[in-house]
PDB file of C-alpha atoms in Angstrom:
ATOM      1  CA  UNK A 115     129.444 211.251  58.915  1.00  0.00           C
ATOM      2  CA  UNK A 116     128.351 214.788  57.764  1.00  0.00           C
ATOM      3  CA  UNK A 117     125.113 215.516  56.151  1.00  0.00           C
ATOM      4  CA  UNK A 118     125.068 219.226  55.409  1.00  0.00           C
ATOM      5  CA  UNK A 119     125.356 220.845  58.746  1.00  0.00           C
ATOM      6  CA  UNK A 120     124.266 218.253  61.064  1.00  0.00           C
ATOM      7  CA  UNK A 121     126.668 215.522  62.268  1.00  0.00           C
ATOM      8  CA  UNK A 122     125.325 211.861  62.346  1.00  0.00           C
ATOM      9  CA  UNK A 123     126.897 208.348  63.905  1.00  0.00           C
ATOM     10  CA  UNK A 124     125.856 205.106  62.499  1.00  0.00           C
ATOM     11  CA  UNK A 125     124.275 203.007  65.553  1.00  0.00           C
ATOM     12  CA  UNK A 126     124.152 199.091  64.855  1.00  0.00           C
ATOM     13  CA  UNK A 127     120.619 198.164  63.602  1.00  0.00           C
ATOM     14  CA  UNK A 128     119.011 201.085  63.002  1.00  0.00           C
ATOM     15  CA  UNK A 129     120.669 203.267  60.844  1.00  0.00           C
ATOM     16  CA  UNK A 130     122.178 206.905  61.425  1.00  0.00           C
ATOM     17  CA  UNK A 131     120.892 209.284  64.130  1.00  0.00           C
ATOM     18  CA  UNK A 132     120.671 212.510  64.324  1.00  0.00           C
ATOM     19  CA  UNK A 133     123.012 214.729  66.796  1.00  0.00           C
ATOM     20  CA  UNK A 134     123.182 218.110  67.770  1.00  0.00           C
ATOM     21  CA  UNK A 135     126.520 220.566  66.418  1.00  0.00           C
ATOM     22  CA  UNK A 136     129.159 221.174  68.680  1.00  0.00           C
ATOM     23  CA  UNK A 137     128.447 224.184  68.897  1.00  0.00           C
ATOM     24  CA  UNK A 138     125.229 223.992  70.362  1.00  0.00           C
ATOM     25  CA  UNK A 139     125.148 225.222  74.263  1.00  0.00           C
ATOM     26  CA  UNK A 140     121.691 224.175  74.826  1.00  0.00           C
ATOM     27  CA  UNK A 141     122.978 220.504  74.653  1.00  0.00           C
ATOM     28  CA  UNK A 142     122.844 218.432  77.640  1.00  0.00           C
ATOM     29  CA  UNK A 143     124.416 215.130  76.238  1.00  0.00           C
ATOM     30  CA  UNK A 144     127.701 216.826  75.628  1.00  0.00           C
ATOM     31  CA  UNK A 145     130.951 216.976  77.482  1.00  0.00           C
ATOM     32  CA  UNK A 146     131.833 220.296  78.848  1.00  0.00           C
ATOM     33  CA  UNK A 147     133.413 222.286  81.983  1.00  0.00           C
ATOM     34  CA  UNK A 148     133.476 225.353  83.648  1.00  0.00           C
ATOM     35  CA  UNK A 149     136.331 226.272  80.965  1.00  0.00           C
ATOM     36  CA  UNK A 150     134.024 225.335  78.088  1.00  0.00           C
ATOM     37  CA  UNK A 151     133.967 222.249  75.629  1.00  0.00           C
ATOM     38  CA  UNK A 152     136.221 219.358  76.437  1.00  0.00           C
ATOM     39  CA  UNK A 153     137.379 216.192  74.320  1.00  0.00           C
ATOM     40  CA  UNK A 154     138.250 213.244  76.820  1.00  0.00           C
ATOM     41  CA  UNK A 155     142.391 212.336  75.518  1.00  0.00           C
ATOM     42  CA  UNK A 156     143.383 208.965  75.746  1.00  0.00           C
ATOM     43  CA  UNK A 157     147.110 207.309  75.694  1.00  0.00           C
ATOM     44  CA  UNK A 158     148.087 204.283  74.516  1.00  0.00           C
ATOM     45  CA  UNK A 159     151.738 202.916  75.630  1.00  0.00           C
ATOM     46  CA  UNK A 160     152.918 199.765  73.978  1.00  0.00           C
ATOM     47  CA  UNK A 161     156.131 198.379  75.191  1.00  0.00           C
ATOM     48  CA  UNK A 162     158.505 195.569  75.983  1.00  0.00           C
ATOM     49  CA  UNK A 163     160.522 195.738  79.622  1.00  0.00           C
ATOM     50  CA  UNK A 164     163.394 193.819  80.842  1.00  0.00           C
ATOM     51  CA  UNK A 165     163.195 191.809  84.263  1.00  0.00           C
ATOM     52  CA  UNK A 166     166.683 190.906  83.961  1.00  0.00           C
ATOM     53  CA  UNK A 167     168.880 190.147  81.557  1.00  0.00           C
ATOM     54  CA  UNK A 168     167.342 187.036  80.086  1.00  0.00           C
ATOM     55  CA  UNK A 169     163.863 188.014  80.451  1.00  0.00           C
ATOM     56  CA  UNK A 170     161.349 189.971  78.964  1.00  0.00           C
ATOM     57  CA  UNK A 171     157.858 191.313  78.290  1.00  0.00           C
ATOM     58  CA  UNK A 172     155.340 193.217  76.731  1.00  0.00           C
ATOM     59  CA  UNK A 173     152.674 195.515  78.155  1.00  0.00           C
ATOM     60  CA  UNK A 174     150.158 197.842  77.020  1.00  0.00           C
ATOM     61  CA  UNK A 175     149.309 200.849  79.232  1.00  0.00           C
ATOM     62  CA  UNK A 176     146.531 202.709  78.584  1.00  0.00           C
ATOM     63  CA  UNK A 177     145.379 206.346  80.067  1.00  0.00           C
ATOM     64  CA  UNK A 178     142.216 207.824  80.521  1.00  0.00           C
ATOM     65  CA  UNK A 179     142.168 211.888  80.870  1.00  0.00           C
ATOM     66  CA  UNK A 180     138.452 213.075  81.119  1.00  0.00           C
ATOM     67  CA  UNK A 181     139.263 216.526  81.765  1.00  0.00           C
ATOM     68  CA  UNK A 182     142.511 217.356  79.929  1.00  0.00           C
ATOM     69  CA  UNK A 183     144.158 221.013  80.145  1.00  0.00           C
ATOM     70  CA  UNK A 184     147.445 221.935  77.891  1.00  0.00           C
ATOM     71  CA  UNK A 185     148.767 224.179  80.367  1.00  0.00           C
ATOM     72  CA  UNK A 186     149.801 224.026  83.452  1.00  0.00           C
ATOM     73  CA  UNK A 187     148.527 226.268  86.561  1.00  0.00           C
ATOM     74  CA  UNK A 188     149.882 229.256  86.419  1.00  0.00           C
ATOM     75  CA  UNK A 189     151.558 228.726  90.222  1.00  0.00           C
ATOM     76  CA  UNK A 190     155.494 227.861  89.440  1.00  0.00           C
ATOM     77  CA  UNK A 191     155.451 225.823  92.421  1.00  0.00           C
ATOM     78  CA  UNK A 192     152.653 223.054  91.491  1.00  0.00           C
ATOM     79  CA  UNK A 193     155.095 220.493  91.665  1.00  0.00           C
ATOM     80  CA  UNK A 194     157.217 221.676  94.396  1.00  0.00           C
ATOM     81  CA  UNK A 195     157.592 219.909  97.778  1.00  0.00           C
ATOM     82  CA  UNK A 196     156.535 222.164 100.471  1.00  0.00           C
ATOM     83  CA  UNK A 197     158.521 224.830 102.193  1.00  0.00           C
ATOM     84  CA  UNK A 198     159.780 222.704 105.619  1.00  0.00           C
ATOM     85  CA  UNK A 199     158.426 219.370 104.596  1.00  0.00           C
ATOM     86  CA  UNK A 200     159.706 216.213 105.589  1.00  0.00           C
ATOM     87  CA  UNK A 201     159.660 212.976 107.649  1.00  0.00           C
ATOM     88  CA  UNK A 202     160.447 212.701 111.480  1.00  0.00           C
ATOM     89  CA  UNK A 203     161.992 209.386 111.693  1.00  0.00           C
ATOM     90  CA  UNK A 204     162.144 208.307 108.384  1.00  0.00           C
ATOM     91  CA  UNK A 205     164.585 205.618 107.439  1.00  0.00           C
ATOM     92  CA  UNK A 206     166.042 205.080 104.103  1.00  0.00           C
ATOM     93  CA  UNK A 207     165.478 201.767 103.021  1.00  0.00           C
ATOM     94  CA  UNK A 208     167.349 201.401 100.468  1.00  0.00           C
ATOM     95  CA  UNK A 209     171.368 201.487 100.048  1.00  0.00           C
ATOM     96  CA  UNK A 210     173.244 204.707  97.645  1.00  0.00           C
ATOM     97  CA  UNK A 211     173.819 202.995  94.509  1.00  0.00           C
ATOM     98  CA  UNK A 212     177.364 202.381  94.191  1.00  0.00           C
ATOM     99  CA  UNK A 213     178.665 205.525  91.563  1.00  0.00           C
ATOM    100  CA  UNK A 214     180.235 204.492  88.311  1.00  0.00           C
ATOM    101  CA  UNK A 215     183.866 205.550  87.983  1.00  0.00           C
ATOM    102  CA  UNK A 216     182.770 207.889  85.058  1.00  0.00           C
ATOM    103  CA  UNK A 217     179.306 210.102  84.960  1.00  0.00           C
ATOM    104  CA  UNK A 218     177.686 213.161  84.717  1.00  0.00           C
ATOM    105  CA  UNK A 219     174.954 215.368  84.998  1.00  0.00           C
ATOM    106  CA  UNK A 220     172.225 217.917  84.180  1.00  0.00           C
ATOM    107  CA  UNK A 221     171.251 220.735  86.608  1.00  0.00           C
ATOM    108  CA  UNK A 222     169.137 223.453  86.132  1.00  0.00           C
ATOM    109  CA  UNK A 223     170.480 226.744  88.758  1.00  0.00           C
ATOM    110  CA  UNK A 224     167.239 228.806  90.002  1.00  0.00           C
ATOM    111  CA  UNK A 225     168.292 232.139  91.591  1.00  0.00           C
ATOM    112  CA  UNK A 226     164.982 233.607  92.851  1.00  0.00           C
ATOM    113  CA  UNK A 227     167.033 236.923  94.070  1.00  0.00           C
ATOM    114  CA  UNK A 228     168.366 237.168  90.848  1.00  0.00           C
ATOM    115  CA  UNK A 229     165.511 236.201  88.625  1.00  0.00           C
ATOM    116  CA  UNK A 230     167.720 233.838  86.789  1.00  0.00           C
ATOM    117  CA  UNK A 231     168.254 230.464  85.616  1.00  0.00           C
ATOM    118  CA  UNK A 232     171.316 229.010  84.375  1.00  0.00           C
ATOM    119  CA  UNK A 233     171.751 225.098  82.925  1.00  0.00           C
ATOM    120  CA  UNK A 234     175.211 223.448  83.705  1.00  0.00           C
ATOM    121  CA  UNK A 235     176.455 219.988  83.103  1.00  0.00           C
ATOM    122  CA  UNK A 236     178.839 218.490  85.260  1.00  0.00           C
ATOM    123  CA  UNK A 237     181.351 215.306  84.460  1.00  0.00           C
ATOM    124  CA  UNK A 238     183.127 213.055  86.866  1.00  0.00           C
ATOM    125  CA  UNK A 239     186.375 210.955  86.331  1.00  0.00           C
ATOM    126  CA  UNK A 240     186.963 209.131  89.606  1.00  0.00           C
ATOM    127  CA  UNK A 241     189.685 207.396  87.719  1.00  0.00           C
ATOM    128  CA  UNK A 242     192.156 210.361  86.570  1.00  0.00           C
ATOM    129  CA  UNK A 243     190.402 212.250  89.428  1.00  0.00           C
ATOM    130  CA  UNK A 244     189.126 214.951  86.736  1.00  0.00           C
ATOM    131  CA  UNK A 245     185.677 217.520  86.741  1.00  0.00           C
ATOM    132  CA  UNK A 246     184.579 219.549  84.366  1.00  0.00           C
ATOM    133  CA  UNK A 247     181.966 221.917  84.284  1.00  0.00           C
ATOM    134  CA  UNK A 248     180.555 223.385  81.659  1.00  0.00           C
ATOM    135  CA  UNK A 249     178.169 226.554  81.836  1.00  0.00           C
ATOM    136  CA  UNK A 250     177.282 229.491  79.448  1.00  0.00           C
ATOM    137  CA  UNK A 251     177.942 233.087  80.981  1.00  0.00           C
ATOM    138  CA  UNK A 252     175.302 235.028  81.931  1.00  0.00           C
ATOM    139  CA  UNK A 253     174.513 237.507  79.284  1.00  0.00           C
ATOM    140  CA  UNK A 254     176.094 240.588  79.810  1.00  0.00           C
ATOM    141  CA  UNK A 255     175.265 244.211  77.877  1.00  0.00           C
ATOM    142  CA  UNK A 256     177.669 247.463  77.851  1.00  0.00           C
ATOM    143  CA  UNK A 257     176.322 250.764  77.173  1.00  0.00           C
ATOM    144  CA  UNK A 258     178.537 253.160  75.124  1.00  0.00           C
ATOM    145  CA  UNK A 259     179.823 254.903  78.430  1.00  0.00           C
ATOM    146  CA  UNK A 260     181.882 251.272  79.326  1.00  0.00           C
ATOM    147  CA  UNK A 261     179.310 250.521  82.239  1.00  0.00           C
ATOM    148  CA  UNK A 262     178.371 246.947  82.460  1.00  0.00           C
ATOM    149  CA  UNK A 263     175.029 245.090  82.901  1.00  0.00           C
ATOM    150  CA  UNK A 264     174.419 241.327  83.982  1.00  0.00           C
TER     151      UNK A 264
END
């Protein structure tokens, strides 16, 4: 509820309560971080998944994000695995999936040297033995003495 410039909440028995703006940085009950005010964000996933082919069920899924940022870090390489990471003696548990006669792909082409990145999509035909790839060309510019720029 609002009641001229003070917000109020309607408790239970008692009837409503007065609470501080905001706005107001002297306020101790409020949420905030080193960033400034933030609003707890929560998710709610309804959905139905398949066991098999015969069986199914709902489920409800529900997130709690107490200190929620829009952006990312500004480090491009949050996500990353690390530079000469992996696993002495690890065995791969599971089998390759056997391939489909007919699929394709996705990529996304990083060239750090270059400072570019290109998007392709790729398509298989085991069956006629047939690729295709499909790519744009990186954008090129002349200048009016005919010399060329990638």
């Amino acid at each position: 509820f609002h009641m001229g410039d003070k917000k109020t909440r309607q408790r239970d028995t008692s009837g409503p309560e007065e609470i501080p703006s905001a706005t107001d940085p002297n306020d101790e009950t409020q949420w905030s971080s080193i960033s400034g005010y933030s609003a707890p964000v929560r998710c709610v996933v309804n959905g139905r998944r398949w066991a098999n082919a015969s069986y199914s069920y709902t489920y409800q899924h529900v997130y709690e994000f107490f200190d929620f940022q829009a952006a990312l870090p500004a480090q491009d390489d949050h996500f990353d695995v690390p530079t000469n990471t992996y696993c002495y003696g690890e065995v791969n548990r599971k089998p390759l999936p056997n391939m489909p006669p007919a699929y394709s792909f996705n990529a996304e082409l990083v060239d750090t040297n270059a400072k570019t990145i290109e998007f392709i999509r790729e398509f298989y035909d085991n069956k006629t033995q047939l690729m295709r790839y499909d790519y744009r060309a990186p954008a090129i510019s002349m200048d009016p003495f005919g010399t060329r720029y990638a």
